[in-house]
Short mmCIF file of N, CA and C in Angstrom, two decimals:
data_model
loop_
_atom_site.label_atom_id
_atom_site.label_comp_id
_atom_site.label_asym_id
_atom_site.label_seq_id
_atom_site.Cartn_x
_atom_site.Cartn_y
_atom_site.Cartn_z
N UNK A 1390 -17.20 2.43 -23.61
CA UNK A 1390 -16.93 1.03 -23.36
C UNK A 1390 -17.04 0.75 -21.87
N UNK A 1391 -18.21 -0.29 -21.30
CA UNK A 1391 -18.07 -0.56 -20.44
C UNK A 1391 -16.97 -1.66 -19.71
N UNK A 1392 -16.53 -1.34 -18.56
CA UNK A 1392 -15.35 -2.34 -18.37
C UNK A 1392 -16.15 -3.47 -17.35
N UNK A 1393 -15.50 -4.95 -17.63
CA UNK A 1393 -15.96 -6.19 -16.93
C UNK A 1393 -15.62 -5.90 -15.17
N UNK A 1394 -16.71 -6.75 -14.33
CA UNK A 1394 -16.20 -6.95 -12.90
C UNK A 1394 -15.25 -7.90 -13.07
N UNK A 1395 -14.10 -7.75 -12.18
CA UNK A 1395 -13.13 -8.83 -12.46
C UNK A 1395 -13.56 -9.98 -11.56
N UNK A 1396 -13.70 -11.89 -11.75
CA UNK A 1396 -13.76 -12.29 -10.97
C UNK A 1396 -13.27 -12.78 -10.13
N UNK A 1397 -14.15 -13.09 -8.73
CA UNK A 1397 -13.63 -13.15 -7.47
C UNK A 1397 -12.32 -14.30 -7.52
N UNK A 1398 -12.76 -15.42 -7.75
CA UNK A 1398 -11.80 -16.11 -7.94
C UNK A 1398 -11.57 -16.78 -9.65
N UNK A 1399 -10.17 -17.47 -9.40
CA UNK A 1399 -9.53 -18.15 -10.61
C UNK A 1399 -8.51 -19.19 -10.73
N UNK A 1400 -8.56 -20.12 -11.29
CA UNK A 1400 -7.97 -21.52 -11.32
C UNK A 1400 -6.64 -21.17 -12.25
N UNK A 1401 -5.37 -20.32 -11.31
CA UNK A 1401 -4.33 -20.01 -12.46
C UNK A 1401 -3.70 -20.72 -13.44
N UNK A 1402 -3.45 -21.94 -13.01
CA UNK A 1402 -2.99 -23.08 -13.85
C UNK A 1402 -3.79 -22.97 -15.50
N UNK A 1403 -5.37 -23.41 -15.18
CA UNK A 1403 -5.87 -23.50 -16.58
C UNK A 1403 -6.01 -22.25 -17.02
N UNK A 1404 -5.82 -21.11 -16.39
CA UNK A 1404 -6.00 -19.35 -16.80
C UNK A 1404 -5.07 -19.28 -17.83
N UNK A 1405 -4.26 -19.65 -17.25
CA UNK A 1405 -2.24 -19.45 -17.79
C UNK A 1405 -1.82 -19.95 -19.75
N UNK A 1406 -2.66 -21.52 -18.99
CA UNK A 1406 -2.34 -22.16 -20.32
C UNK A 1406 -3.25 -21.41 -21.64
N UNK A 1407 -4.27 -20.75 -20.65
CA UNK A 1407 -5.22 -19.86 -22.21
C UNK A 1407 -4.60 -18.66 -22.26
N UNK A 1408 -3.87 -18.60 -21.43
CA UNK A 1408 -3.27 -16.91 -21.89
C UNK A 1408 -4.02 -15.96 -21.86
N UNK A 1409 -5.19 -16.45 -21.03
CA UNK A 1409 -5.50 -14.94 -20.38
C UNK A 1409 -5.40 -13.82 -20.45
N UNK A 1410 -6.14 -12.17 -20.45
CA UNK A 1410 -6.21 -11.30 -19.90
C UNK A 1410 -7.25 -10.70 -19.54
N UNK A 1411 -7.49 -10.25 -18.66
CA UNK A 1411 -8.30 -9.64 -17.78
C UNK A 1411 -7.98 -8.14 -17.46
N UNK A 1412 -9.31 -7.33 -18.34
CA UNK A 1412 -9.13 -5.83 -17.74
C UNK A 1412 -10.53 -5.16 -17.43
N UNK A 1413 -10.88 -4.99 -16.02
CA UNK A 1413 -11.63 -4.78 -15.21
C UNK A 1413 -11.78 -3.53 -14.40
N UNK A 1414 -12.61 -3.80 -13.34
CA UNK A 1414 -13.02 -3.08 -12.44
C UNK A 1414 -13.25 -4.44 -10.98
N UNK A 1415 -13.54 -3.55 -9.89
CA UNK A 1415 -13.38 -4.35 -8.76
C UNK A 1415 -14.31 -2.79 -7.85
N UNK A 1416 -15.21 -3.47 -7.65
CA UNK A 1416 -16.04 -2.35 -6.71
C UNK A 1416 -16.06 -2.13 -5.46
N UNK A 1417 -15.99 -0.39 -5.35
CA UNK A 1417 -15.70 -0.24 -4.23
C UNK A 1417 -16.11 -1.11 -2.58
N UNK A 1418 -17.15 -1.72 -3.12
CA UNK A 1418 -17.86 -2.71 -1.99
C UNK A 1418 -17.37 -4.10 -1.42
N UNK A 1419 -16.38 -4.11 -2.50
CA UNK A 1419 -15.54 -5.29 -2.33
C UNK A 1419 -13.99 -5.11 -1.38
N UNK A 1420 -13.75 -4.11 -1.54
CA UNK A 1420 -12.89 -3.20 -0.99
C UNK A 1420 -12.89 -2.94 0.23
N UNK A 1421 -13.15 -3.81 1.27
CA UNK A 1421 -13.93 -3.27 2.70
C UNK A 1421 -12.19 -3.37 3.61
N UNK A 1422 -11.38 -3.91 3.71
CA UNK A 1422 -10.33 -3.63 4.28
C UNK A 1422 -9.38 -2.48 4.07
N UNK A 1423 -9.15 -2.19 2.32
CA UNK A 1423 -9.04 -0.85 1.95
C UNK A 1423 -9.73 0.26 2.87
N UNK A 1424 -11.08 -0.17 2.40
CA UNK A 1424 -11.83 1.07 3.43
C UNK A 1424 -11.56 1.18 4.75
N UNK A 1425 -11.42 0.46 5.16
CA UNK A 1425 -11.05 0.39 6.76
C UNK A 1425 -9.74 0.83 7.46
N UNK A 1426 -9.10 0.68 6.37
CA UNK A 1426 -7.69 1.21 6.58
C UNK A 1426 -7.35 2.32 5.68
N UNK A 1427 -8.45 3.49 5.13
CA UNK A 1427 -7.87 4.41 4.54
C UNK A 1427 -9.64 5.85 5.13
N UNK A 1428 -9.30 6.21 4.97
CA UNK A 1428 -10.71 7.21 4.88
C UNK A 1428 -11.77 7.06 4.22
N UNK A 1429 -11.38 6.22 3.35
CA UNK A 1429 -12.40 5.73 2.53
C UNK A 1429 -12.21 5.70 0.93
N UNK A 1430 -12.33 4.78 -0.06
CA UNK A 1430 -12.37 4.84 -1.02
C UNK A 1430 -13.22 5.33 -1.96
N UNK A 1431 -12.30 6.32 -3.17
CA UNK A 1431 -13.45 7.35 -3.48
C UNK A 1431 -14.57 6.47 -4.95
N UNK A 1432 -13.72 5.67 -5.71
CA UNK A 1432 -14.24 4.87 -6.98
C UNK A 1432 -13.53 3.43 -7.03
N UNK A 1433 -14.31 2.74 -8.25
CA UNK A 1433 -14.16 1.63 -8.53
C UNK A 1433 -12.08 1.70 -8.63
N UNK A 1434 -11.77 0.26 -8.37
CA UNK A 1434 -10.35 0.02 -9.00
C UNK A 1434 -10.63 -0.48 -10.31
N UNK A 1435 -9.70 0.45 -11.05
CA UNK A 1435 -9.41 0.16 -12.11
C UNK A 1435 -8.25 -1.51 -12.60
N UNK A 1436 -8.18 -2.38 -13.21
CA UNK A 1436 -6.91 -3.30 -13.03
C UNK A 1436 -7.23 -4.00 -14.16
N UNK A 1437 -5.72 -4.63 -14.51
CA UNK A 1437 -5.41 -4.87 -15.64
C UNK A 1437 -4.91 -6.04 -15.40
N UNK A 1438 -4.58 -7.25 -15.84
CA UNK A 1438 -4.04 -8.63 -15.24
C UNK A 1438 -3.26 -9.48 -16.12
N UNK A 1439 -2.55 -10.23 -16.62
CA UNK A 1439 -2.40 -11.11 -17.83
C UNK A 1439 -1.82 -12.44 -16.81
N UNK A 1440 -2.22 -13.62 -17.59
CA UNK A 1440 -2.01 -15.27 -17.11
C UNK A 1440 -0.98 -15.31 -17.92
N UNK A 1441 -0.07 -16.01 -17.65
CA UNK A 1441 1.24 -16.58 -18.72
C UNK A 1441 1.94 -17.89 -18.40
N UNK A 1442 2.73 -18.18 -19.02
CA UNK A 1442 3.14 -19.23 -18.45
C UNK A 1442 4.91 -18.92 -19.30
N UNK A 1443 5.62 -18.88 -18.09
CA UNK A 1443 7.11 -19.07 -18.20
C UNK A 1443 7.85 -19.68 -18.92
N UNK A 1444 9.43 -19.16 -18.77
CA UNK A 1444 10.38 -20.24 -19.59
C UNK A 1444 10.35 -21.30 -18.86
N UNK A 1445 10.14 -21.34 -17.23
CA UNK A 1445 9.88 -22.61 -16.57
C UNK A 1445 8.91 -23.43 -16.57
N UNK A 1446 7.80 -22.95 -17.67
CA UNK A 1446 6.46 -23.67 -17.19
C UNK A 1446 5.86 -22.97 -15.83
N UNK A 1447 6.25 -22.31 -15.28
CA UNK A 1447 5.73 -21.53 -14.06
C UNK A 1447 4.43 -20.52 -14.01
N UNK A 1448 3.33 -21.05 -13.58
CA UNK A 1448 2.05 -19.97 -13.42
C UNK A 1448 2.81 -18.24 -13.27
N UNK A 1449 2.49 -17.05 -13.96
CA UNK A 1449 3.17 -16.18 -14.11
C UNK A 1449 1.60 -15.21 -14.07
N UNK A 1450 1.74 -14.53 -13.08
CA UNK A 1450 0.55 -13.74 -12.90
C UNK A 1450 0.88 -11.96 -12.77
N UNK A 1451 0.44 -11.63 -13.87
CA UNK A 1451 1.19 -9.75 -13.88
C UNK A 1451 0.15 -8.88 -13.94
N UNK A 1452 0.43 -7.56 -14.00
CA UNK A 1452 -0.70 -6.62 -13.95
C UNK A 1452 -0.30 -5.31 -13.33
N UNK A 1453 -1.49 -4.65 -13.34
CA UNK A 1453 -1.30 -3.23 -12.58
C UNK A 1453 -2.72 -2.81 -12.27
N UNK A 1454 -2.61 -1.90 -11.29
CA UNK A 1454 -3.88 -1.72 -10.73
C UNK A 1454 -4.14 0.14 -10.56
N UNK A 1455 -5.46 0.45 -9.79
CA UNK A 1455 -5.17 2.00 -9.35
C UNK A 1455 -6.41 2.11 -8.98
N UNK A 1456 -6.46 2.65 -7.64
CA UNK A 1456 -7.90 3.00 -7.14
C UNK A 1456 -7.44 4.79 -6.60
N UNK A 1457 -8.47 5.69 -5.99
CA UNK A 1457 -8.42 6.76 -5.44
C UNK A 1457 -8.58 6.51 -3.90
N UNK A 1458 -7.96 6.74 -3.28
CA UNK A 1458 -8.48 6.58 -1.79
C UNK A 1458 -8.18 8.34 -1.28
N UNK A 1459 -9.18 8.36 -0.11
CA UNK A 1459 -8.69 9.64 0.98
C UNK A 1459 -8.18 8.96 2.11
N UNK A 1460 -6.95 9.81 2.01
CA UNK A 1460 -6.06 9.75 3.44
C UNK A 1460 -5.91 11.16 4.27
N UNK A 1461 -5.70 10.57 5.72
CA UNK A 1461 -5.32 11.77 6.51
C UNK A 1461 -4.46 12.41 6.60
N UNK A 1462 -3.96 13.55 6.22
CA UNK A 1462 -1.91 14.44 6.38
C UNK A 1462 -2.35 14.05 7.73
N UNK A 1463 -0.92 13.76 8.24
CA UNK A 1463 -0.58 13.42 9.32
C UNK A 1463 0.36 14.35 9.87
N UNK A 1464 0.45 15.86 9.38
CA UNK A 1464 0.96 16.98 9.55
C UNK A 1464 -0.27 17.99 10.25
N UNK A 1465 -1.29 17.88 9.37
CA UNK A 1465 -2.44 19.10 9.38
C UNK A 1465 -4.06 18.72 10.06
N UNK A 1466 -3.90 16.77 9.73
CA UNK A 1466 -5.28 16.03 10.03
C UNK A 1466 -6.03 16.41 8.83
N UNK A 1467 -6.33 17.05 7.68
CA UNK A 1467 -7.29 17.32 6.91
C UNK A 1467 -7.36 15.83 6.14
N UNK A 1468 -8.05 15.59 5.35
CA UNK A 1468 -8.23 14.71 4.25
C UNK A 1468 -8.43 14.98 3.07
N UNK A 1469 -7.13 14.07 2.06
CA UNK A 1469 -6.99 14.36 0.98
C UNK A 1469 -6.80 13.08 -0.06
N UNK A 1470 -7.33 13.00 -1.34
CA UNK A 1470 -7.33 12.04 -2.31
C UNK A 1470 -5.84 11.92 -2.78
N UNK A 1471 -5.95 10.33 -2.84
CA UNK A 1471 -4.57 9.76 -3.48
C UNK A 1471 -4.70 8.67 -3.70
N UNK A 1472 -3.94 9.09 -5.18
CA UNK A 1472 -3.68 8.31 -6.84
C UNK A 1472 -2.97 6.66 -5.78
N UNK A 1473 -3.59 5.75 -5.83
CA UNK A 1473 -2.68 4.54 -5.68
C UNK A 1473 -2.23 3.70 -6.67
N UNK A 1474 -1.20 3.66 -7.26
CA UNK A 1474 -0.86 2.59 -8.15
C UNK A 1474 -0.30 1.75 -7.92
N UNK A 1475 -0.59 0.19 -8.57
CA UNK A 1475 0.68 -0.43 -8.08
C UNK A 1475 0.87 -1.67 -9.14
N UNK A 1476 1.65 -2.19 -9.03
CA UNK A 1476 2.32 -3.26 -10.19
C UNK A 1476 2.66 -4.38 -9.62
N UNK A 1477 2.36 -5.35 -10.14
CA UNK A 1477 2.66 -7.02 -9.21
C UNK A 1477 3.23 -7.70 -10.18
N UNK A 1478 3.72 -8.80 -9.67
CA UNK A 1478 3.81 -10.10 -10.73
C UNK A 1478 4.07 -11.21 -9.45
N UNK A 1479 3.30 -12.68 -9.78
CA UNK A 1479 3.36 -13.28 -8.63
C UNK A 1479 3.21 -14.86 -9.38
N UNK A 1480 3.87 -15.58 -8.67
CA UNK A 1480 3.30 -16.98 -9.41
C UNK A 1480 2.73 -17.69 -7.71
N UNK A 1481 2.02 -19.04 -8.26
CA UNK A 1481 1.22 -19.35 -6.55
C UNK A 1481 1.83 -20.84 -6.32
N UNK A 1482 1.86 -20.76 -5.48
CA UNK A 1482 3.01 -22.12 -4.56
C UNK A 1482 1.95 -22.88 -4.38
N UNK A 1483 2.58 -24.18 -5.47
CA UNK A 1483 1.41 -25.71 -5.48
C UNK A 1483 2.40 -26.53 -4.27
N UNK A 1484 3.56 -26.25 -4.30
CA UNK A 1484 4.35 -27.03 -3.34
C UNK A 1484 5.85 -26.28 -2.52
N UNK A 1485 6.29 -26.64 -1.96
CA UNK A 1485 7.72 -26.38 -0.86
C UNK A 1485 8.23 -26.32 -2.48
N UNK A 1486 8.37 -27.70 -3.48
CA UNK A 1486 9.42 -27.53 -4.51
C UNK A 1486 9.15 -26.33 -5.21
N UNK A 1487 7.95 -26.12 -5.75
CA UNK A 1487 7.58 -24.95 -6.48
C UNK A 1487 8.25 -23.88 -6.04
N UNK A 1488 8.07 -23.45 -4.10
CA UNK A 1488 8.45 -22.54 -3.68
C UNK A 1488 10.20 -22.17 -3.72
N UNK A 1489 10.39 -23.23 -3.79
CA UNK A 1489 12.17 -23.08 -4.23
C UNK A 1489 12.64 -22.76 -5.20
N UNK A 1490 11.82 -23.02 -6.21
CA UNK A 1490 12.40 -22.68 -7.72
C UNK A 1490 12.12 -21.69 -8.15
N UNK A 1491 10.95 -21.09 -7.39
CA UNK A 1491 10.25 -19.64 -7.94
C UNK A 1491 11.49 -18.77 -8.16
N UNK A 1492 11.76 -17.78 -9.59
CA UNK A 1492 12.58 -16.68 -9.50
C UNK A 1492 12.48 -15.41 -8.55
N UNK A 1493 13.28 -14.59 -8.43
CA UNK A 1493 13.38 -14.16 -7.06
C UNK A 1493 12.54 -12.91 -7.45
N UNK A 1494 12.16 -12.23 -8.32
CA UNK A 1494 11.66 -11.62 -9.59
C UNK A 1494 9.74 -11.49 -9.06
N UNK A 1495 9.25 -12.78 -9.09
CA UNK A 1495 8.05 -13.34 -8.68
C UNK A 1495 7.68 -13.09 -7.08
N UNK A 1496 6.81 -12.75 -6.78
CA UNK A 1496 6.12 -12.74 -5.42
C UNK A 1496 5.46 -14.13 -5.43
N UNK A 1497 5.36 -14.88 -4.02
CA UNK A 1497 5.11 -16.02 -4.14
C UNK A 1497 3.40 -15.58 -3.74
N UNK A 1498 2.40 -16.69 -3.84
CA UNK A 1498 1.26 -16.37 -3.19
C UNK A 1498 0.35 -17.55 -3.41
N UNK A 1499 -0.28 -17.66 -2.12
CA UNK A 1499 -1.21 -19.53 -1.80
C UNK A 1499 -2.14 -19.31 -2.54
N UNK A 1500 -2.61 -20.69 -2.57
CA UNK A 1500 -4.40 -21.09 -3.08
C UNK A 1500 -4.89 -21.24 -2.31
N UNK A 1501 -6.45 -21.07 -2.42
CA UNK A 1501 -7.15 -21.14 -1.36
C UNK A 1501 -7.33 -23.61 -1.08
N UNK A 1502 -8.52 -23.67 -0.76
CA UNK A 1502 -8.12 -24.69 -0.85
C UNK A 1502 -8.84 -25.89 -1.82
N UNK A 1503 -9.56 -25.05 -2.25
CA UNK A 1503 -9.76 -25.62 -4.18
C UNK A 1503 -9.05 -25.12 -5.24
N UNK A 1504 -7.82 -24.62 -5.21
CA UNK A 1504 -6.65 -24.61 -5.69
C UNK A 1504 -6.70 -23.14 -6.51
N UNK A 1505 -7.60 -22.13 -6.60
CA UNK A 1505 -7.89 -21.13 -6.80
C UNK A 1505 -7.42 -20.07 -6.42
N UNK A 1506 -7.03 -18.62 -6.83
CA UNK A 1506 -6.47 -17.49 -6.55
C UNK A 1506 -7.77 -16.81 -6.20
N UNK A 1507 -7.93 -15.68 -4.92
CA UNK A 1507 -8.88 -14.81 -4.86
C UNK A 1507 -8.07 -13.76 -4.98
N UNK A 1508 -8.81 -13.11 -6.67
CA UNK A 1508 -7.99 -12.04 -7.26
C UNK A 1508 -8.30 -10.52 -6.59
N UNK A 1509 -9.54 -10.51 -6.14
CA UNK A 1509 -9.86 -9.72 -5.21
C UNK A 1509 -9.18 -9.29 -3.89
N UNK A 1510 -8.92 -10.36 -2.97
CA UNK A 1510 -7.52 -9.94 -1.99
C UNK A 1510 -6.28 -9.92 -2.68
N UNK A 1511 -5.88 -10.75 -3.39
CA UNK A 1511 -4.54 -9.84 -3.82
C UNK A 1511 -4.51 -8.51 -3.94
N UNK A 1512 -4.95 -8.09 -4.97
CA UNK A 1512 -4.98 -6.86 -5.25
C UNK A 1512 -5.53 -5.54 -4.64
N UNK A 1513 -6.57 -6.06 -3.35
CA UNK A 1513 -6.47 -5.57 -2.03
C UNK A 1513 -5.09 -5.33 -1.33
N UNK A 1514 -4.78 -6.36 -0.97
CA UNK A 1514 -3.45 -6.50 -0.67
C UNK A 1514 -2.35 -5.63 -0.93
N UNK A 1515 -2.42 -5.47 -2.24
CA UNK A 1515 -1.47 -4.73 -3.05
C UNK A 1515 -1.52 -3.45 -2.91
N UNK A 1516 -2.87 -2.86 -3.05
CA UNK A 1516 -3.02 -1.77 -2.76
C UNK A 1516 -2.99 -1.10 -1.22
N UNK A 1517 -3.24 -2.05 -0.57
CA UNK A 1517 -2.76 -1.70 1.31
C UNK A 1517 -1.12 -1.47 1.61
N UNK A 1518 -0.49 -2.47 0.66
CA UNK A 1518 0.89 -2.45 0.69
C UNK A 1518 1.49 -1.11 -0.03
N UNK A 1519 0.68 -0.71 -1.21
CA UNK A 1519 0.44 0.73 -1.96
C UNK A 1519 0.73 2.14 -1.24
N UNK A 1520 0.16 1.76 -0.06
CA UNK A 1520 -0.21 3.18 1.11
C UNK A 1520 1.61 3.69 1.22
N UNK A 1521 0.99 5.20 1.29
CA UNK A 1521 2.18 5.31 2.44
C UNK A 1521 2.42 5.55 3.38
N UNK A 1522 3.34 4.87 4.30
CA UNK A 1522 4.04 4.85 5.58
C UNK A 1522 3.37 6.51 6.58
N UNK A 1523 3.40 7.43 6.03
CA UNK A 1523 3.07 8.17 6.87
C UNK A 1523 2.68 9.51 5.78
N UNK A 1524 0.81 9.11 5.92
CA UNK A 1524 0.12 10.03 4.69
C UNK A 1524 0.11 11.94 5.04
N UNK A 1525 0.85 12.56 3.95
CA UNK A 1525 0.81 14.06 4.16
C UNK A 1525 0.82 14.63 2.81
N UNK A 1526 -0.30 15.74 3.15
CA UNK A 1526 -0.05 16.56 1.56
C UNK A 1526 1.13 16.92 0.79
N UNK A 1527 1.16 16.84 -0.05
CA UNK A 1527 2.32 18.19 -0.79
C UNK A 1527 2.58 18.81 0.26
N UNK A 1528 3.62 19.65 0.20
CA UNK A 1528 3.89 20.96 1.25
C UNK A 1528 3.24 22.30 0.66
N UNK A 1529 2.96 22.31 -0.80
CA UNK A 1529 2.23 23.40 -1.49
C UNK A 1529 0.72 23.62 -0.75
N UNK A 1530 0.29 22.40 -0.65
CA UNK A 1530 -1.12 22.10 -0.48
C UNK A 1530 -1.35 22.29 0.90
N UNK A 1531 -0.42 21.73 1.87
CA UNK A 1531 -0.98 21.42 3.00
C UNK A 1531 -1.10 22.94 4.35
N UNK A 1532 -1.81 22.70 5.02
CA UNK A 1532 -2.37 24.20 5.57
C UNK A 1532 -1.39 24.38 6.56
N UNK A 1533 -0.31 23.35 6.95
CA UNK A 1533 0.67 23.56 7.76
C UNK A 1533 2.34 23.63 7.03
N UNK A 1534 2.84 24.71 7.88
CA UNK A 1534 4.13 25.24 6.84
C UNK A 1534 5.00 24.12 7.15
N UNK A 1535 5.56 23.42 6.59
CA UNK A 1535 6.73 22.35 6.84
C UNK A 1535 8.23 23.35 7.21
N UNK A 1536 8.13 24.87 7.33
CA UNK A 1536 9.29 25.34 7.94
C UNK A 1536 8.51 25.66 8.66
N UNK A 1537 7.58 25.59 9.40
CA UNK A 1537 7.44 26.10 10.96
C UNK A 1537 7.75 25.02 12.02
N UNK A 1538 7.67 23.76 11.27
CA UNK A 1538 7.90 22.39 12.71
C UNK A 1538 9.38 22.18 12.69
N UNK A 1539 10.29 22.24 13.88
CA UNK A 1539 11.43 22.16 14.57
C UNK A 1539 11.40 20.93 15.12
N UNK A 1540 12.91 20.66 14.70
CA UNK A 1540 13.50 19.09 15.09
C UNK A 1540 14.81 19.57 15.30
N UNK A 1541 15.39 18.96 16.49
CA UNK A 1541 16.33 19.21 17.21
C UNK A 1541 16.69 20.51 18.51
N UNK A 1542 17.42 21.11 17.85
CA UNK A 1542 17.86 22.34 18.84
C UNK A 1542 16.80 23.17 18.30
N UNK A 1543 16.63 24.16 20.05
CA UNK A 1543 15.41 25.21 19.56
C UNK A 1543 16.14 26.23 19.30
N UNK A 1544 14.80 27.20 18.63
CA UNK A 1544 15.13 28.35 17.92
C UNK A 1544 16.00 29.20 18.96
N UNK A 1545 16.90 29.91 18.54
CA UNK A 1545 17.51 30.98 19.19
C UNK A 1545 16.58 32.30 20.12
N UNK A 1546 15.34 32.53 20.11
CA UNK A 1546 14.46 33.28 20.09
C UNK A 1546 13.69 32.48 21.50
N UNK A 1547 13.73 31.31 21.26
CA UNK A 1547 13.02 30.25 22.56
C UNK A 1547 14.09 30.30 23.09
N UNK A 1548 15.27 30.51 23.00
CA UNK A 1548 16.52 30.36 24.14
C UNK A 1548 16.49 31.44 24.73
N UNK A 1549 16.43 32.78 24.21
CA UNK A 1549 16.98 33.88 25.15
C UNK A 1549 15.68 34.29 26.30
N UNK A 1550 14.44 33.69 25.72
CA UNK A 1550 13.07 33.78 26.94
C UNK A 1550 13.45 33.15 27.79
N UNK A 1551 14.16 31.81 28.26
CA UNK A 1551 14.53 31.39 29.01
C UNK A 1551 14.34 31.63 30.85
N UNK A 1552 13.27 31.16 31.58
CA UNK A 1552 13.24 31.72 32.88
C UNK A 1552 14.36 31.10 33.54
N UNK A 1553 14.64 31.87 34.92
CA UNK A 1553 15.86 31.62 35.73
C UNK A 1553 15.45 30.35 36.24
N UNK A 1554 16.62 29.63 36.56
CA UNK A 1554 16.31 28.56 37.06
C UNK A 1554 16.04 28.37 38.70
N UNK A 1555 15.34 27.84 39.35
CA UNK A 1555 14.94 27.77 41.02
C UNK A 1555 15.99 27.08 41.40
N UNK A 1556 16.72 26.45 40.98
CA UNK A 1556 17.75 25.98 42.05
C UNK A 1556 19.04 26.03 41.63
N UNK A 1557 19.06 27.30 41.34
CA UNK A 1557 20.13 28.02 40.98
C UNK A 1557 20.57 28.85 42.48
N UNK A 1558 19.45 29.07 43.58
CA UNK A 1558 19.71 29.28 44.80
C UNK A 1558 20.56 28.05 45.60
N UNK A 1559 20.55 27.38 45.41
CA UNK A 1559 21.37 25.98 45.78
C UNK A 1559 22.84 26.10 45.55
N UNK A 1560 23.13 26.61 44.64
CA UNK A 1560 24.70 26.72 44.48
C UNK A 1560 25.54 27.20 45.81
N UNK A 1561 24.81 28.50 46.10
CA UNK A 1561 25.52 29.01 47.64
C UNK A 1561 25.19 28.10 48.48
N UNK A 1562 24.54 27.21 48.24
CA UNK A 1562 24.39 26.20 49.43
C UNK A 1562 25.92 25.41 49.49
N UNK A 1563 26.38 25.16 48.19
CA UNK A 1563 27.47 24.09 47.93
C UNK A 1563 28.95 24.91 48.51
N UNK A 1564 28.98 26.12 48.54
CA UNK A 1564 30.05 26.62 48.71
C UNK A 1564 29.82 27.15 50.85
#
């Protein structure tokens, strides 16, 4: 089964009321900020989407996504592939009132300015927000021992090498 390109953009309002779903792909070529901010992306994103419409009547936009990217350990520098997943739900702010009533539940998110969602940066988006904070292998995997790097006080072994100190001749100066 081949899977659909998802498209670029979408008019959530009339999406919603059809009840929608959308399960796609999004190619790596589309992906150019991903890329730019990861080592590079290895395949298509996979993503899954559904339109709904709320107990409020509220545009209700859900889904899940997952691409492969390579990142750098930031322990070792090598580069290594990683699983990104991620899960949204968002409705899109037609107004300040809308934006007030939204449940707290919902991520808020604009239209462009023909009143359209570009489903493509979201879920860019999502997946940048996906990353983590500071990319490192497993400790199984990675070529650097996570008990060899020291934080705090040094080893007992670096203390007793210890050279004399030079102005330690100064003291007889004080007396």
């Amino acid at each position: 089964m081949q899977k659909e390109k998802i498209p670029r953009t979408v008019d959530p309002a009339r999406t919603a009321q059809k009840r929608l779903s959308m399960d796609g792909i999004i190619q790596v070529s589309l992906l150019k900020r991903l890329t730019e901010t990861t080592e590079g992306v290895k395949r298509d994103a996979q993503v899954s989407m559904s339109f709904e419409l709320d107990e409020q009547r509220l545009v209700v936009i859900s889904g899940k996504a997952n691409v492969e990217v390579d990142l750098e350990c930031q322990r070792c520098n090598e580069v290594f592939a990683h699983e990104c997943d991620v899960q949204f739900t968002y409705t899109p702010v037609y107004s300040e009132k809308s934006e007030e009533e939204a449940p707290e539940e919902y991520d808020l998110v604009d239209l462009n300015e023909y009143g359209e969602l570009d489903l493509i940066q979201l879920v860019e988006d999502e997946f940048i927000l996906g990353l983590p904070q500071i990319a490192m292998h497993d400790d199984a995997k990675c070529s650097v021992n996570s008990n060899n790097l020291v934080f705090g006080e040094l080893p007992k072994e670096i203390e007793e090498d210890k050279k004399p100190n030079p102005f330690d001749v100064l003291k007889n100066l004080k007396k």
